[in-house]
Coordinates of C-alpha atoms in Angstrom, one line a residue:
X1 CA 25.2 31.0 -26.8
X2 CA 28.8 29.7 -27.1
X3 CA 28.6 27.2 -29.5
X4 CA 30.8 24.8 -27.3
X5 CA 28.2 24.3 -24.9
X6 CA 26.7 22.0 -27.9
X7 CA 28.8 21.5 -30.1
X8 CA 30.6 17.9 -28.2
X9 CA 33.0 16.1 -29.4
X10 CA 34.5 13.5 -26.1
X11 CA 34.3 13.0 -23.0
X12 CA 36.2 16.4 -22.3
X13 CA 33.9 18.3 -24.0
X14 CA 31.3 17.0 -21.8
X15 CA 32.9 17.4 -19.1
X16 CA 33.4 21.7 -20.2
X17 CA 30.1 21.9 -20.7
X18 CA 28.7 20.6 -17.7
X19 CA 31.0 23.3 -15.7
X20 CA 29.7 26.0 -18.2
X21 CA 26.3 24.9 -17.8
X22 CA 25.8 24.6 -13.8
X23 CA 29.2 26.3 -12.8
X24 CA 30.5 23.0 -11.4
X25 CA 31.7 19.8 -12.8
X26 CA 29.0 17.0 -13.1
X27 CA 31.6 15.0 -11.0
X28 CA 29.4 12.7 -9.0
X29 CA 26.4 10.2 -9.2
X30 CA 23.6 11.2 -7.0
X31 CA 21.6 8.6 -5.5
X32 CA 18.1 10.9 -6.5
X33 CA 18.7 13.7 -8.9
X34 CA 15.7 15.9 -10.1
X35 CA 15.9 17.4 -13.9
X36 CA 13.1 20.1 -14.0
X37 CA 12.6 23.3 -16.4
X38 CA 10.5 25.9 -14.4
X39 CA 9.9 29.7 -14.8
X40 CA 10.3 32.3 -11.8
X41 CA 8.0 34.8 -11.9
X42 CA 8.6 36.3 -8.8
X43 CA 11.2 36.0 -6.0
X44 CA 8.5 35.2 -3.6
X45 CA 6.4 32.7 -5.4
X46 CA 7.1 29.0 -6.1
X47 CA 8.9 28.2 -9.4
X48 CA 6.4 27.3 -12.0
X49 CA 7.1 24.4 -14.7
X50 CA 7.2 24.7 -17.9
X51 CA 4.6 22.7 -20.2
X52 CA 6.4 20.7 -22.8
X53 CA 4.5 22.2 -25.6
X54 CA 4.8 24.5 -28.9
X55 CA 3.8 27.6 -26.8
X56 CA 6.8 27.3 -24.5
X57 CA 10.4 28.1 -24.9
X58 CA 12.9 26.4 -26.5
X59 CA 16.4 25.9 -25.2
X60 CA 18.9 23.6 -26.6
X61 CA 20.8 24.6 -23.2
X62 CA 18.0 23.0 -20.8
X63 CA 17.8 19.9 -23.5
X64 CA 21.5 19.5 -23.3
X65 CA 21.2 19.6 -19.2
X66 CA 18.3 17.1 -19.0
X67 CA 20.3 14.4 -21.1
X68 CA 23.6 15.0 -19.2
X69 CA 21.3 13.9 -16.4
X70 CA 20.1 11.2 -18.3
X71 CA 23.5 9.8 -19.2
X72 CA 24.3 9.4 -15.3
X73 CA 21.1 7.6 -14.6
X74 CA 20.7 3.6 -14.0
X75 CA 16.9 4.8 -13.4
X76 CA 14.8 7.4 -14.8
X77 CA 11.4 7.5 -13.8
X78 CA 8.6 9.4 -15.5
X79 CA 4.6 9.0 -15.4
X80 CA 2.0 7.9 -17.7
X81 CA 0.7 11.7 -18.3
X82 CA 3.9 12.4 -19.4
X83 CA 4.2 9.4 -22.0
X84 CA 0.0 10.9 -23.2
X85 CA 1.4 14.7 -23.5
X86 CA 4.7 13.6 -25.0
X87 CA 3.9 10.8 -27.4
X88 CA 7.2 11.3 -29.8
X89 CA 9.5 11.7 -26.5
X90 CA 12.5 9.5 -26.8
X91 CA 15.7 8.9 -24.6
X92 CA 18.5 9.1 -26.9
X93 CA 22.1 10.0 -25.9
X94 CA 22.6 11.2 -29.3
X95 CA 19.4 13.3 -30.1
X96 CA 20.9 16.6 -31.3
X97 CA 23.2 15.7 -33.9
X98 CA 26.2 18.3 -32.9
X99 CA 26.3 15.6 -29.3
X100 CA 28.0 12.7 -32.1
X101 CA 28.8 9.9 -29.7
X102 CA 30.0 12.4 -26.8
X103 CA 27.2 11.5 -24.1
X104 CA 27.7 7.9 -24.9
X105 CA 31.2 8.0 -24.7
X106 CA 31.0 10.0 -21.1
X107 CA 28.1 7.5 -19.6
X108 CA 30.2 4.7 -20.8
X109 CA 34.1 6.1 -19.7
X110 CA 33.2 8.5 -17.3
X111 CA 30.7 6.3 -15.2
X112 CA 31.0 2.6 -16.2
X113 CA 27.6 2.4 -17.5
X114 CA 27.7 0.1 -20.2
X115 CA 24.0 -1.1 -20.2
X116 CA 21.4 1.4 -21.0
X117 CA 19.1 2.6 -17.9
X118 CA 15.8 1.5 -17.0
X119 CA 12.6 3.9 -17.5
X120 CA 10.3 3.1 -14.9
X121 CA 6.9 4.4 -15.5
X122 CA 4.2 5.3 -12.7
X123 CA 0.5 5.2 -13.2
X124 CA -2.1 4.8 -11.6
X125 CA -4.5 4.4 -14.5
X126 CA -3.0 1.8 -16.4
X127 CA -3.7 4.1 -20.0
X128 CA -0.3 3.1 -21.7
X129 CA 0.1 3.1 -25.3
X130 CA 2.6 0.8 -26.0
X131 CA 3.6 2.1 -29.9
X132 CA 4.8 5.1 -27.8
X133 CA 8.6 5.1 -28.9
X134 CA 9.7 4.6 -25.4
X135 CA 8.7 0.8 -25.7
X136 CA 10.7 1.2 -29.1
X137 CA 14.4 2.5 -28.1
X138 CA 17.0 2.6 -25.9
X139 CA 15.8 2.4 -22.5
X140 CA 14.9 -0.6 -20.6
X141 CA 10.5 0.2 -19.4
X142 CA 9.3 -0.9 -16.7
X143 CA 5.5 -0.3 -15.8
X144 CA 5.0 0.4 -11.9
X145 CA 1.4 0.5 -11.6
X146 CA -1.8 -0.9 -8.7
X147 CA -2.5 -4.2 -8.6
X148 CA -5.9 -3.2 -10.1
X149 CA -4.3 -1.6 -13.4
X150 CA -1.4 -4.3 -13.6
X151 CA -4.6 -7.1 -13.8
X152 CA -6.7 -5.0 -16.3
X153 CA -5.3 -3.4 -18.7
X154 CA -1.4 -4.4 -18.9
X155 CA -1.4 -7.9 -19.0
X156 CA -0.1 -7.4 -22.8
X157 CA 2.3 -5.0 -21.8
X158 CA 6.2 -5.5 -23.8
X159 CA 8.0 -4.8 -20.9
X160 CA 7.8 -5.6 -17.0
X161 CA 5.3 -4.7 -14.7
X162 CA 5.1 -4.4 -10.8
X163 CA 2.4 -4.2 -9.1
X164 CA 1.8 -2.2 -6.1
X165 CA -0.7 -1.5 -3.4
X166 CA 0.2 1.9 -2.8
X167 CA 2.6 2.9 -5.9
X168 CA 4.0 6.8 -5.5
X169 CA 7.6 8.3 -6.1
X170 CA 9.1 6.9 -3.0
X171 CA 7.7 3.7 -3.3
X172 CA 9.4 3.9 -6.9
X173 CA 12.6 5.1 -6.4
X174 CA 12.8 2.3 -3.7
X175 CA 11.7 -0.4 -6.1
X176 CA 14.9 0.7 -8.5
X177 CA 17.5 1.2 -6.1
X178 CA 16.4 -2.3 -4.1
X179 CA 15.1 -4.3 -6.9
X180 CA 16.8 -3.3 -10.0
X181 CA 20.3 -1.8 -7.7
X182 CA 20.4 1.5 -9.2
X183 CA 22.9 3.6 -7.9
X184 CA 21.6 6.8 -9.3
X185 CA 18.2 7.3 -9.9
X186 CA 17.1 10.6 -12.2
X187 CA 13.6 11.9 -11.4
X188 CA 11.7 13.4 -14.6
X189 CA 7.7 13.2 -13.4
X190 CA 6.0 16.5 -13.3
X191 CA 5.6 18.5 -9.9
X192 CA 2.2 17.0 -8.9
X193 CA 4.6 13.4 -8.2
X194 CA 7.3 15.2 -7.4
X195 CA 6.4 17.8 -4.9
X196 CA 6.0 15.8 -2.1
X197 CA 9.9 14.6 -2.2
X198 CA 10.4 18.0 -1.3
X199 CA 8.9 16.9 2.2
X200 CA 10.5 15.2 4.9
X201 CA 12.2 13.3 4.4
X202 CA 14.0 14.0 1.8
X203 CA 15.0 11.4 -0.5
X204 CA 16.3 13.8 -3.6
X205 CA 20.1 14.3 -3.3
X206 CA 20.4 16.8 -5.8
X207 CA 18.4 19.4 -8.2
X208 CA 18.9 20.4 -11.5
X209 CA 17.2 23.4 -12.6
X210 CA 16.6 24.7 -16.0
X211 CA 14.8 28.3 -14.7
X212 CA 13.7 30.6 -17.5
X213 CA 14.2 34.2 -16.4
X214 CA 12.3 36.0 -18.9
X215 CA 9.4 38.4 -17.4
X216 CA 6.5 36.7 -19.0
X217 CA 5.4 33.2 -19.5
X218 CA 2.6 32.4 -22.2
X219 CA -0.3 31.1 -20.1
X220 CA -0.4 28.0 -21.9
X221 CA 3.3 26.6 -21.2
X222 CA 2.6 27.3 -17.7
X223 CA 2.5 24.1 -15.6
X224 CA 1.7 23.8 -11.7
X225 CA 3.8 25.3 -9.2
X226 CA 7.1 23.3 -7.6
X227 CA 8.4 25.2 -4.3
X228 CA 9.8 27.9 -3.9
X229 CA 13.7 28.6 -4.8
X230 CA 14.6 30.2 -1.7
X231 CA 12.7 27.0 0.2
X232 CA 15.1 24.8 -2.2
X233 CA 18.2 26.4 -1.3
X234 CA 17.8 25.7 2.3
X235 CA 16.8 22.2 1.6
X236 CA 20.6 21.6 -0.1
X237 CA 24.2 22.1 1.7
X238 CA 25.4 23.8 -1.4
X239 CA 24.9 25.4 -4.6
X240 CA 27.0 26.6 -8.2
X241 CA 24.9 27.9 -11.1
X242 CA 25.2 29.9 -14.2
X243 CA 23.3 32.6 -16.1
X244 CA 23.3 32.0 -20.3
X245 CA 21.5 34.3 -22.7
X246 CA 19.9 31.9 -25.8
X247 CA 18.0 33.2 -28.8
X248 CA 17.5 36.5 -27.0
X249 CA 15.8 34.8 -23.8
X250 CA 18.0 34.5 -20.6
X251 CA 18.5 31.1 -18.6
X252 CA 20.0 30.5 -15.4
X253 CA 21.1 27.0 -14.6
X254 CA 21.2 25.8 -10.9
X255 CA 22.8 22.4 -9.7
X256 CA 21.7 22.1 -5.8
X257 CA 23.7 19.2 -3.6
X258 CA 22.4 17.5 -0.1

């Protein structure tokens, strides 16, 4: 792995990377990007995701991608399950220490973004701890729940909460862009919430895709199935990507544009 891709130092470095990394330039704010890590298995079959555990694989590529995702973002939105599997998951621009200040420096000179994004968070269950260090850092929460959860069991909650009759993705990438006037949204919720904006229509302007190309997956990093790639490429106008060989294991990195 060329130690480049890692190893930032400005905004032009970024910049570098980000061709290196998807074969393009991260040159534009989507209104609704998608950052997902999935394994291909088979040309045929849907792309599967990748659990977020010690049995998966480790990438300092992929984390690299899902932050410069992050640094475009005026939204991220994530779910409750992920804040339970992932309780030391932070959002950091500078959480690999050979970054420095680059990311900062490109979401701030490259986009304008001075103030950091908000993170909403959908659940249906209302089971939020809120010593989870995403109630702790640099992202503004906000809980996007039922009516029946926001009454409950957040009525102590350290952040906003909206309640909903009918919360899903749409619904909450509506609530950002409308009520909070984000301009570029970053989807990070697992493929259960985020399959169906693969259905019409189609609010998701662009994919990123971290796909590991190894043969074999250990069973238990193995999430639940997304679509297929070949569906996803007809779903998108165009497409520039890059394969990179880390630690032994081969990545390909795909950046798909409506």
């Amino acid at each position: 792995m060329p130690a480049s891709l890692v190893e930032l130092s400005d905004l032009a470095s970024v910049d570098r990377a980000a061709r290196a990394l998807f074969g393009s330039a991260l040159d534009t704010r989507p209104a609704v990007s998608h950052s997902t890590a999935v394994w291909r298995a088979d040309e045929d079959a849907p792309v599967t995701s990748i659990r977020i555990n010690e049995h998966g694989p480790k990438s300092d590529l992929d984390f690299l991608a899902l932050h410069m995702g992050r640094a475009r973002a005026d939204g991220i939105i994530i779910t409750g399950k992920i804040l339970r599997e992932e309780p030391e998951l932070t959002y950091d621009l500078r959480a690999d220490p050979r970054w420095g200040d680059a990311l900062v420096d490109w979401r701030e000179r490259r986009w304008g973004l001075s103030e950091p994004p908000w993170l909403l968070i959908l659940t249906g269950r209302g089971d939020i701890d809120f010593d989870h260090p995403v109630f702790h850092g640099w992202v503004k929460p906000l809980i996007f729940t039922t009516d029946r959860a926001a009454s409950r069991k957040l009525a102590a909650a350290p952040c906003p909460v909206i309640a909903d009759a009918a919360p899903d993705i749409r619904r909450a990438i509506e609530h950002l862009q409308v009520a909070r006037e984000c301009e570029c949204v970053s989807i990070e919720a697992g493929p259960s919430t985020t399959r169906a904006l693969y259905e019409r229509p189609r609010v998701v302007t662009e994919l990123l895709a971290s796909v590991y190309l190894e043969p074999s997956l250990d069973e238990r990093a193995q999430g639940a199935p997304l679509v297929k790639l070949s569906e996803a490429r007809r779903m998108f106008r165009s497409e520039t990507s890059a394969t990179h060989r880390e630690q032994g294991q081969h990545w390909s990195f795909h950046r798909l544009r409506r």
